[in-house]
Amino acid sequence: MEWSVLLWILMVVMAAVLLFIMVFFIIELSDLASDFVSPVECCRKLSPIILPEYFAQLTMTVLMLITLNFTAFIINAPLAAYHVYSYQTKSYWLDPTDIFPKIDEKRRVFFIKLGFYLILFFYYLYCMIMSLISD
Amino acid sequence: MENSESIVGGGVPLSVETAADPSRVRMGPPPTSAGRRLAVHPAPAARLLPVARLLLVARLLPVARLLPVARRALVVRPAPVVRPALVARPALVARLPPVARPGLQAPPGRATLRCGVGPGSSAAPQPPHAASASNGRASSSTGPPTGSANFRFGSEQHGGDGVPRPVNDEFILPPDDVAQHPSLGPMSSDPFHFRPTIHAVPATEALLNSTGLTFGAVLSPFAEKPDEEVPTVQQTRAGIVRCRRCRSYVHPFVQWLDHGRKWRCSVCHLVNDCPEAFRGRVDERGRRVDAAERTELSCGSVEYVAPKEYMMRAPQPPTYVFVIDVSATSAASSIPEVVASTLSNSLEDIYEDERALVAFITYDSKLHFYGLDSAFMQPRMMVVSEFADGVELPAPTPRMLVRASEARENIEHLLEGFPTMFEDNQDSGAALGPALQAAFSMVGHVGGKVLVVAAGRPSVGAGAVKARDERKAIGTAKESALLTPADNFYKLLAVDAAPLHVSFDLFMLAQRPSELSTVSSLSRHTGGKVFFYPNFSLSKDGQRVSADLSAMITRPTGWEAVMRIRCSRGLKITGFHGHYFARSSDLLALPNVDAASTFGVTIAIEDSALEGARSKFSYATMQAALLYTASNGERRIRVHTLALPIVAELPAVYQAADAPCMAALLLKMATLKAESSTIEDARSAMLNKMDDIVKSFKSLSKSAGGSGQLVLPASLRLLPYYTLAGLKNRALRVEGAGSVDGRSFALTRARTLPVHYLLHTIAPRLFRVQPGPVNPQLSKLPLTLSLTAASLGSDHVMLLDTMSALWLWVGRDTPGPVIRAVFGMDSLASVESTQLRLQPLDNDLSAHVFAMISLIRSQRDEYMPVYIVKQDGRYHASFCSFLVEDRSSSVMAYPEYLQALAKKK
């Protein structure tokens, strides 16, 4: 098996994991909005996952660049830029004292990212199949 | 939702954990109704399988949510409602259901509405229109087309120079025409407790938007109205009657159906069975005949004594932990001395309370604990200097958290020794963070009040912050970054403490920049208070610190409180402003609550739901329920119910607007913007809001356009004044902003003060002491003067009431006899104004001045020091910054601003 097949398999798995993380975030926020969890609890669950998610997405972007898959890199770049920006401005931190006014905004962001990862997932899947076929 | 108020209130150490578990949160007082409640609630998503949950979420969140812009674009703005000429006062009265209004003296001209009041009354039901026609004020609708509903700025019509100013009004209550609004009778909560920015609910979001007004409320659930107590509901066998779905409390505005056997909740519209013991005869208009005898059916604000089901543990005892800075800085300015002498005087009440618990912690770069156990003859001091890996409390004996009544001798002994113990302390570190952690772990299992007296920036251990360079940032866009906490330590501590009912009150007695914006997040998220004394010195601030500290110990406090605000269908709370911790979208945890605790609430209107609501109720209801433990150990629920008519006509919306309350809420909203964005953004938000309101009114009203004069609805005439004053306040002004700490404190004040205090802070009251008859037994304050330099004459003595202080301003040419009478000296020329003290002297003028001062002080919660300013002296410029009607370098003068508003297109 060629290395590119391995790469695409890895990408598909990562995109799937990120997809599920987004779903988890959205469910948690919905629970919070309908008072099923307390804001402290919700932030405690979500906070440890945010940075790994950023890291995974950045890794994906960088891998695409070094393997010279420019299409995938260009798809990934805007989100990577957003992640770097939100890391620098510390706006990624979920603040349990200030989460209620921001639920809708956060949820919207997570939905957009969910859609984004979905597209990525299918794109990677397509690439994987193509490389398997060419293999 | 449900009655987690009661659970949260009692469930102390568990509550964080239990909140996650829906089944636990859901169990409530009357167990019989639990099943039903679950049934009517949307499927409990937390219990479904993950996939099902995902499906549910997807269903709840239509894709349109992603694209609010697109969605907004779809909302068709209805043709601006017939463009009425804003003349006739609409028959608002007619919109309220005919309800009993017992206990109210019928004012002349309004007897019709009340004639059926009381048991056995045989008055025939009045159709709504008849009621309004016979309402004396309805006749005003036949007045001139530009009638009294509008205010024409600059015209002679209103007397004076036609520029409206607030009159001397202690509480700045809603304007008269609003105050007589039917919803404001004693059946609806008093504006003193619960005050909406519009005393009516616009029927659609578009209607509200077309006016540019902001809808919301300011509420002080624990406020004490002078000479009035919130009545307590007599216990009956029926227990506390609540709606079984939304758990709102029964109130005067519910609908009685089926001859009183059922009632319809006005919040969620569910028809409830009325408990047998609570039933009463209902008259032909659907009113309870016995309403006058039942407090909960006749008063907007009532208090219940909560039964056992409302507590999960025994009510907590009043608990006080004093955390006191005794470092070199603190000792040099005699802070331990002030604190010790204040406490010796004000702990008297606490000694008498058998349940009250007290502990002391002092800190420099080490922590000092005090074993006050009555088993020991003397207090023991224990020093902890190792707290790199978190603080460990010293050995459990002698006990540090003790019953005040039992350990009285040891406490008194400790306080006596206090000033000398740290007199020569050379240690200049401040381990505030570890001291707070220690205090929290000491009372976390009980809950209580931690009073922190700090002498500056925390510098040792967890929570230490470096001083941020603020010189270049002040007055620029970078200042907002300094207004947000440098370190999340204090916020996270607060988040841990709030669910365990621990609140922190912060007294910052600082001589240098103290990072108030970082440390004060402690109080902000635990419902605490912040006091700030910049450039602290014993002579200047000693008395004030003492008074404030003692007030925080002695004033009535509600412990382990939670407040839930329930709104009728169609109204949705979108945000809170104040010091609280939000446990859910409508539930605030308030570890401590007192008369000054105030919250701003912004409310959105949801068209479709409100439309549905109108078919059943012609008014919308908001109910704030505060569950708390009184100092005597009684668990109580204070319920404030506000009913506002739903109106569909523009004039009615304008008519019901409450400018002072709206100004206060807008300021509270601006504070948030000042921190999250920039000061400049907050300022332009205030200005744009005013512009919007003027422009909307112009486009809606024929009489308002054209003449080049500014015309506003009479109810809003003071809004430009308060907007302008707000921009010139320390919280938002650009020039002369002072330190970041000062700004942060001003923002805190704006966020937490009740309406009348806040408005008196931004637009102080200016009185002239002379001339006029000198009256040593003054019972009423003179009229206030306009806040411009023109009001100051060089031979006048003026008194300015800024809410936090009194400024006595002495003109340059004040006649010698006046100076002699007031100050007891011939001339002030050679004396620095800071050296001047006001002493009561044996003459009428001096007595008059003191009568004025004590009259103003009696209207305030806080101690107000008197500052003396000479016209040529150093502080004249600071005094002038309170003259908000004058031009400042960045903001127009008041008349100029009105002209500028008139030109807005």
mmCIF file of C-alpha atoms in Angstrom, chain B residues 56-264:
data_model
loop_
_atom_site.group_PDB
_atom_site.id
_atom_site.type_symbol
_atom_site.label_atom_id
_atom_site.label_comp_id
_atom_site.label_asym_id
_atom_site.label_seq_id
_atom_site.Cartn_x
_atom_site.Cartn_y
_atom_site.Cartn_z
ATOM 1 C CA LEU B 56 -33.605 16.006 18.406
ATOM 2 C CA VAL B 57 -31.000 18.715 18.252
ATOM 3 C CA ALA B 58 -31.220 18.814 14.522
ATOM 4 C CA ARG B 59 -34.940 19.248 14.777
ATOM 5 C CA LEU B 60 -34.648 21.992 17.328
ATOM 6 C CA LEU B 61 -32.201 23.924 15.273
ATOM 7 C CA PRO B 62 -33.435 24.664 11.819
ATOM 8 C CA VAL B 63 -30.809 25.663 9.320
ATOM 9 C CA ALA B 64 -32.235 29.164 9.319
ATOM 10 C CA ARG B 65 -30.552 29.599 12.683
ATOM 11 C CA LEU B 66 -27.243 29.548 10.910
ATOM 12 C CA LEU B 67 -28.097 32.509 8.837
ATOM 13 C CA PRO B 68 -29.701 35.078 11.046
ATOM 14 C CA VAL B 69 -29.109 37.749 8.487
ATOM 15 C CA ALA B 70 -31.076 35.906 5.909
ATOM 16 C CA ARG B 71 -33.762 35.222 8.415
ATOM 17 C CA ARG B 72 -33.971 38.818 9.448
ATOM 18 C CA ALA B 73 -34.242 39.874 5.880
ATOM 19 C CA LEU B 74 -37.332 37.736 5.573
ATOM 20 C CA VAL B 75 -39.130 39.540 8.330
ATOM 21 C CA VAL B 76 -41.402 41.902 6.565
ATOM 22 C CA ARG B 77 -41.569 45.178 8.345
ATOM 23 C CA PRO B 78 -45.222 45.973 8.649
ATOM 24 C CA ALA B 79 -46.260 49.276 7.192
ATOM 25 C CA PRO B 80 -45.582 51.714 10.004
ATOM 26 C CA VAL B 81 -48.778 51.315 11.838
ATOM 27 C CA VAL B 82 -51.108 53.861 10.277
ATOM 28 C CA ARG B 83 -48.842 56.754 11.283
ATOM 29 C CA PRO B 84 -51.049 58.198 13.935
ATOM 30 C CA ALA B 85 -50.376 61.785 14.844
ATOM 31 C CA LEU B 86 -49.575 60.692 18.352
ATOM 32 C CA VAL B 87 -52.315 62.665 19.861
ATOM 33 C CA ALA B 88 -55.012 60.924 21.661
ATOM 34 C CA ARG B 89 -54.019 59.080 24.707
ATOM 35 C CA PRO B 90 -55.270 55.625 23.923
ATOM 36 C CA ALA B 91 -57.543 53.958 26.308
ATOM 37 C CA LEU B 92 -54.863 51.918 27.968
ATOM 38 C CA VAL B 93 -57.149 51.375 30.843
ATOM 39 C CA ALA B 94 -59.440 49.386 28.697
ATOM 40 C CA ARG B 95 -56.815 46.791 27.961
ATOM 41 C CA LEU B 96 -56.453 45.507 31.467
ATOM 42 C CA PRO B 97 -58.974 42.936 32.489
ATOM 43 C CA PRO B 98 -61.500 44.114 34.945
ATOM 44 C CA VAL B 99 -59.881 43.045 38.149
ATOM 45 C CA ALA B 100 -60.352 43.789 41.766
ATOM 46 C CA ARG B 101 -58.003 46.367 43.164
ATOM 47 C CA PRO B 102 -58.527 46.132 46.846
ATOM 48 C CA GLY B 103 -56.705 48.211 49.339
ATOM 49 C CA LEU B 104 -56.394 51.113 46.984
ATOM 50 C CA GLN B 105 -57.812 54.515 47.638
ATOM 51 C CA ALA B 106 -59.730 55.420 44.548
ATOM 52 C CA PRO B 107 -58.403 58.704 43.284
ATOM 53 C CA PRO B 108 -60.975 61.111 41.854
ATOM 54 C CA GLY B 109 -62.021 60.389 38.335
ATOM 55 C CA ARG B 110 -61.009 56.753 38.421
ATOM 56 C CA ALA B 111 -63.727 55.409 40.586
ATOM 57 C CA THR B 112 -65.383 53.415 37.852
ATOM 58 C CA LEU B 113 -62.684 50.838 37.669
ATOM 59 C CA ARG B 114 -62.817 50.214 41.324
ATOM 60 C CA CYS B 115 -66.487 50.422 42.052
ATOM 61 C CA GLY B 116 -66.878 46.712 41.974
ATOM 62 C CA VAL B 117 -64.152 46.058 44.430
ATOM 63 C CA GLY B 118 -64.682 44.101 47.533
ATOM 64 C CA PRO B 119 -66.905 41.303 48.627
ATOM 65 C CA GLY B 120 -70.564 41.586 48.049
ATOM 66 C CA SER B 121 -70.299 44.407 45.609
ATOM 67 C CA SER B 122 -73.136 44.415 43.170
ATOM 68 C CA ALA B 123 -71.691 46.753 40.584
ATOM 69 C CA ALA B 124 -72.638 45.777 37.110
ATOM 70 C CA PRO B 125 -69.777 44.666 34.917
ATOM 71 C CA GLN B 126 -68.409 47.524 32.889
ATOM 72 C CA PRO B 127 -67.482 46.881 29.321
ATOM 73 C CA PRO B 128 -63.875 47.940 28.830
ATOM 74 C CA HIS B 129 -64.739 50.938 26.729
ATOM 75 C CA ALA B 130 -67.189 52.252 29.186
ATOM 76 C CA ALA B 131 -64.503 52.022 31.780
ATOM 77 C CA SER B 132 -62.154 54.086 29.735
ATOM 78 C CA ALA B 133 -64.750 56.624 28.775
ATOM 79 C CA SER B 134 -65.696 57.265 32.314
ATOM 80 C CA ASN B 135 -62.059 57.472 33.219
ATOM 81 C CA GLY B 136 -61.490 61.106 33.948
ATOM 82 C CA ARG B 137 -58.328 61.245 31.914
ATOM 83 C CA ALA B 138 -59.919 59.989 28.782
ATOM 84 C CA SER B 139 -61.269 63.470 28.244
ATOM 85 C CA SER B 140 -57.776 64.686 27.527
ATOM 86 C CA SER B 141 -57.911 62.818 24.267
ATOM 87 C CA THR B 142 -60.183 65.502 22.916
ATOM 88 C CA GLY B 143 -57.476 68.103 23.480
ATOM 89 C CA PRO B 144 -55.433 69.836 20.814
ATOM 90 C CA PRO B 145 -53.864 67.599 18.187
ATOM 91 C CA THR B 146 -50.349 68.121 19.456
ATOM 92 C CA GLY B 147 -51.662 67.605 22.980
ATOM 93 C CA SER B 148 -49.724 67.019 26.088
ATOM 94 C CA ALA B 149 -48.485 63.674 24.818
ATOM 95 C CA ASN B 150 -45.574 65.347 23.064
ATOM 96 C CA PHE B 151 -42.881 67.554 24.422
ATOM 97 C CA ARG B 152 -41.692 70.396 22.243
ATOM 98 C CA PHE B 153 -38.156 71.261 23.304
ATOM 99 C CA GLY B 154 -37.245 74.900 23.531
ATOM 100 C CA SER B 155 -40.797 76.183 23.404
ATOM 101 C CA GLU B 156 -42.181 78.435 26.117
ATOM 102 C CA GLN B 157 -45.156 76.158 26.459
ATOM 103 C CA HIS B 158 -43.582 74.210 29.293
ATOM 104 C CA GLY B 159 -42.253 77.194 31.204
ATOM 105 C CA GLY B 160 -38.667 78.185 31.829
ATOM 106 C CA ASP B 161 -36.336 77.838 28.885
ATOM 107 C CA GLY B 162 -38.225 74.824 27.603
ATOM 108 C CA VAL B 163 -35.318 72.542 28.361
ATOM 109 C CA PRO B 164 -36.433 69.703 30.583
ATOM 110 C CA ARG B 165 -34.472 68.777 33.655
ATOM 111 C CA PRO B 166 -35.243 66.380 36.441
ATOM 112 C CA VAL B 167 -36.852 68.053 39.423
ATOM 113 C CA ASN B 168 -35.847 67.275 42.944
ATOM 114 C CA ASP B 169 -37.134 63.767 43.110
ATOM 115 C CA GLU B 170 -35.733 61.444 45.677
ATOM 116 C CA PHE B 171 -36.626 58.194 43.941
ATOM 117 C CA ILE B 172 -36.962 59.364 40.338
ATOM 118 C CA LEU B 173 -40.160 57.416 39.998
ATOM 119 C CA PRO B 174 -41.854 56.995 36.634
ATOM 120 C CA PRO B 175 -43.464 60.208 35.368
ATOM 121 C CA ASP B 176 -46.956 60.898 36.668
ATOM 122 C CA ASP B 177 -48.850 59.904 33.578
ATOM 123 C CA VAL B 178 -47.026 56.587 33.586
ATOM 124 C CA ALA B 179 -47.380 56.139 37.293
ATOM 125 C CA GLN B 180 -51.155 56.311 37.053
ATOM 126 C CA HIS B 181 -51.114 53.527 34.593
ATOM 127 C CA PRO B 182 -53.457 50.776 35.696
ATOM 128 C CA SER B 183 -50.750 48.164 35.757
ATOM 129 C CA LEU B 184 -48.967 50.111 38.432
ATOM 130 C CA GLY B 185 -51.580 49.713 41.095
ATOM 131 C CA PRO B 186 -50.730 47.825 44.238
ATOM 132 C CA MET B 187 -51.625 44.642 42.424
ATOM 133 C CA SER B 188 -48.583 44.878 40.268
ATOM 134 C CA SER B 189 -45.149 45.067 41.777
ATOM 135 C CA ASP B 190 -43.938 48.512 42.771
ATOM 136 C CA PRO B 191 -41.452 50.274 40.457
ATOM 137 C CA PHE B 192 -39.247 50.407 43.501
ATOM 138 C CA HIS B 193 -38.801 46.645 43.220
ATOM 139 C CA PHE B 194 -39.487 45.821 39.613
ATOM 140 C CA ARG B 195 -39.480 48.580 37.070
ATOM 141 C CA PRO B 196 -39.918 48.052 33.327
ATOM 142 C CA THR B 197 -38.497 50.495 30.805
ATOM 143 C CA ILE B 198 -41.897 50.540 29.117
ATOM 144 C CA HIS B 199 -44.953 50.051 31.284
ATOM 145 C CA ALA B 200 -46.658 48.143 28.492
ATOM 146 C CA VAL B 201 -45.600 45.371 26.154
ATOM 147 C CA PRO B 202 -45.499 46.253 22.452
ATOM 148 C CA ALA B 203 -47.523 43.635 20.622
ATOM 149 C CA THR B 204 -44.856 42.910 18.014
ATOM 150 C CA GLU B 205 -41.130 43.128 17.743
ATOM 151 C CA ALA B 206 -41.562 45.394 14.724
ATOM 152 C CA LEU B 207 -43.673 47.808 16.745
ATOM 153 C CA LEU B 208 -40.965 48.031 19.377
ATOM 154 C CA ASN B 209 -38.235 48.401 16.787
ATOM 155 C CA SER B 210 -40.097 51.131 14.972
ATOM 156 C CA THR B 211 -39.848 53.275 18.103
ATOM 157 C CA GLY B 212 -36.158 52.573 18.693
ATOM 158 C CA LEU B 213 -36.881 52.029 22.393
ATOM 159 C CA THR B 214 -35.254 49.353 24.516
ATOM 160 C CA PHE B 215 -37.443 46.917 26.370
ATOM 161 C CA GLY B 216 -36.302 45.516 29.656
ATOM 162 C CA ALA B 217 -36.545 46.045 33.368
ATOM 163 C CA VAL B 218 -34.472 46.946 36.374
ATOM 164 C CA LEU B 219 -35.239 45.032 39.502
ATOM 165 C CA SER B 220 -34.159 45.234 43.112
ATOM 166 C CA PRO B 221 -35.852 42.216 44.626
ATOM 167 C CA PHE B 222 -34.724 42.864 48.179
ATOM 168 C CA ALA B 223 -35.170 46.651 48.218
ATOM 169 C CA GLU B 224 -36.774 48.135 51.275
ATOM 170 C CA LYS B 225 -39.268 50.772 50.398
ATOM 171 C CA PRO B 226 -39.330 53.455 53.068
ATOM 172 C CA ASP B 227 -42.223 52.928 55.488
ATOM 173 C CA GLU B 228 -43.471 49.918 53.625
ATOM 174 C CA GLU B 229 -42.942 46.250 54.142
ATOM 175 C CA VAL B 230 -43.597 43.461 51.725
ATOM 176 C CA PRO B 231 -46.657 41.674 53.157
ATOM 177 C CA THR B 232 -46.313 38.064 54.196
ATOM 178 C CA VAL B 233 -48.867 35.571 52.946
ATOM 179 C CA GLN B 234 -50.891 33.809 55.625
ATOM 180 C CA GLN B 235 -50.351 30.093 55.517
ATOM 181 C CA THR B 236 -53.339 28.021 54.565
ATOM 182 C CA ARG B 237 -53.880 24.326 54.177
ATOM 183 C CA ALA B 238 -53.531 24.788 50.450
ATOM 184 C CA GLY B 239 -49.829 25.500 50.898
ATOM 185 C CA ILE B 240 -48.159 27.654 48.320
ATOM 186 C CA VAL B 241 -50.287 27.722 45.191
ATOM 187 C CA ARG B 242 -48.189 27.498 42.047
ATOM 188 C CA CYS B 243 -48.717 26.642 38.432
ATOM 189 C CA ARG B 244 -47.945 22.992 37.959
ATOM 190 C CA ARG B 245 -46.102 23.477 34.686
ATOM 191 C CA CYS B 246 -44.108 26.685 34.892
ATOM 192 C CA ARG B 247 -44.092 26.761 38.704
ATOM 193 C CA SER B 248 -45.001 30.433 38.835
ATOM 194 C CA TYR B 249 -46.751 31.568 41.979
ATOM 195 C CA VAL B 250 -50.411 32.460 42.005
ATOM 196 C CA HIS B 251 -50.844 36.216 41.679
ATOM 197 C CA PRO B 252 -53.574 38.836 41.207
ATOM 198 C CA PHE B 253 -53.572 38.562 37.432
ATOM 199 C CA VAL B 254 -54.446 34.901 36.927
ATOM 200 C CA GLN B 255 -57.784 34.056 35.308
ATOM 201 C CA TRP B 256 -60.386 32.260 37.346
ATOM 202 C CA LEU B 257 -62.399 29.692 35.440
ATOM 203 C CA ASP B 258 -65.131 27.231 36.153
ATOM 204 C CA HIS B 259 -66.541 29.157 39.143
ATOM 205 C CA GLY B 260 -63.200 29.327 40.863
ATOM 206 C CA ARG B 261 -62.437 25.643 40.637
ATOM 207 C CA LYS B 262 -59.666 26.271 38.122
ATOM 208 C CA TRP B 263 -57.238 29.038 37.338
ATOM 209 C CA ARG B 264 -55.274 29.839 34.235
#
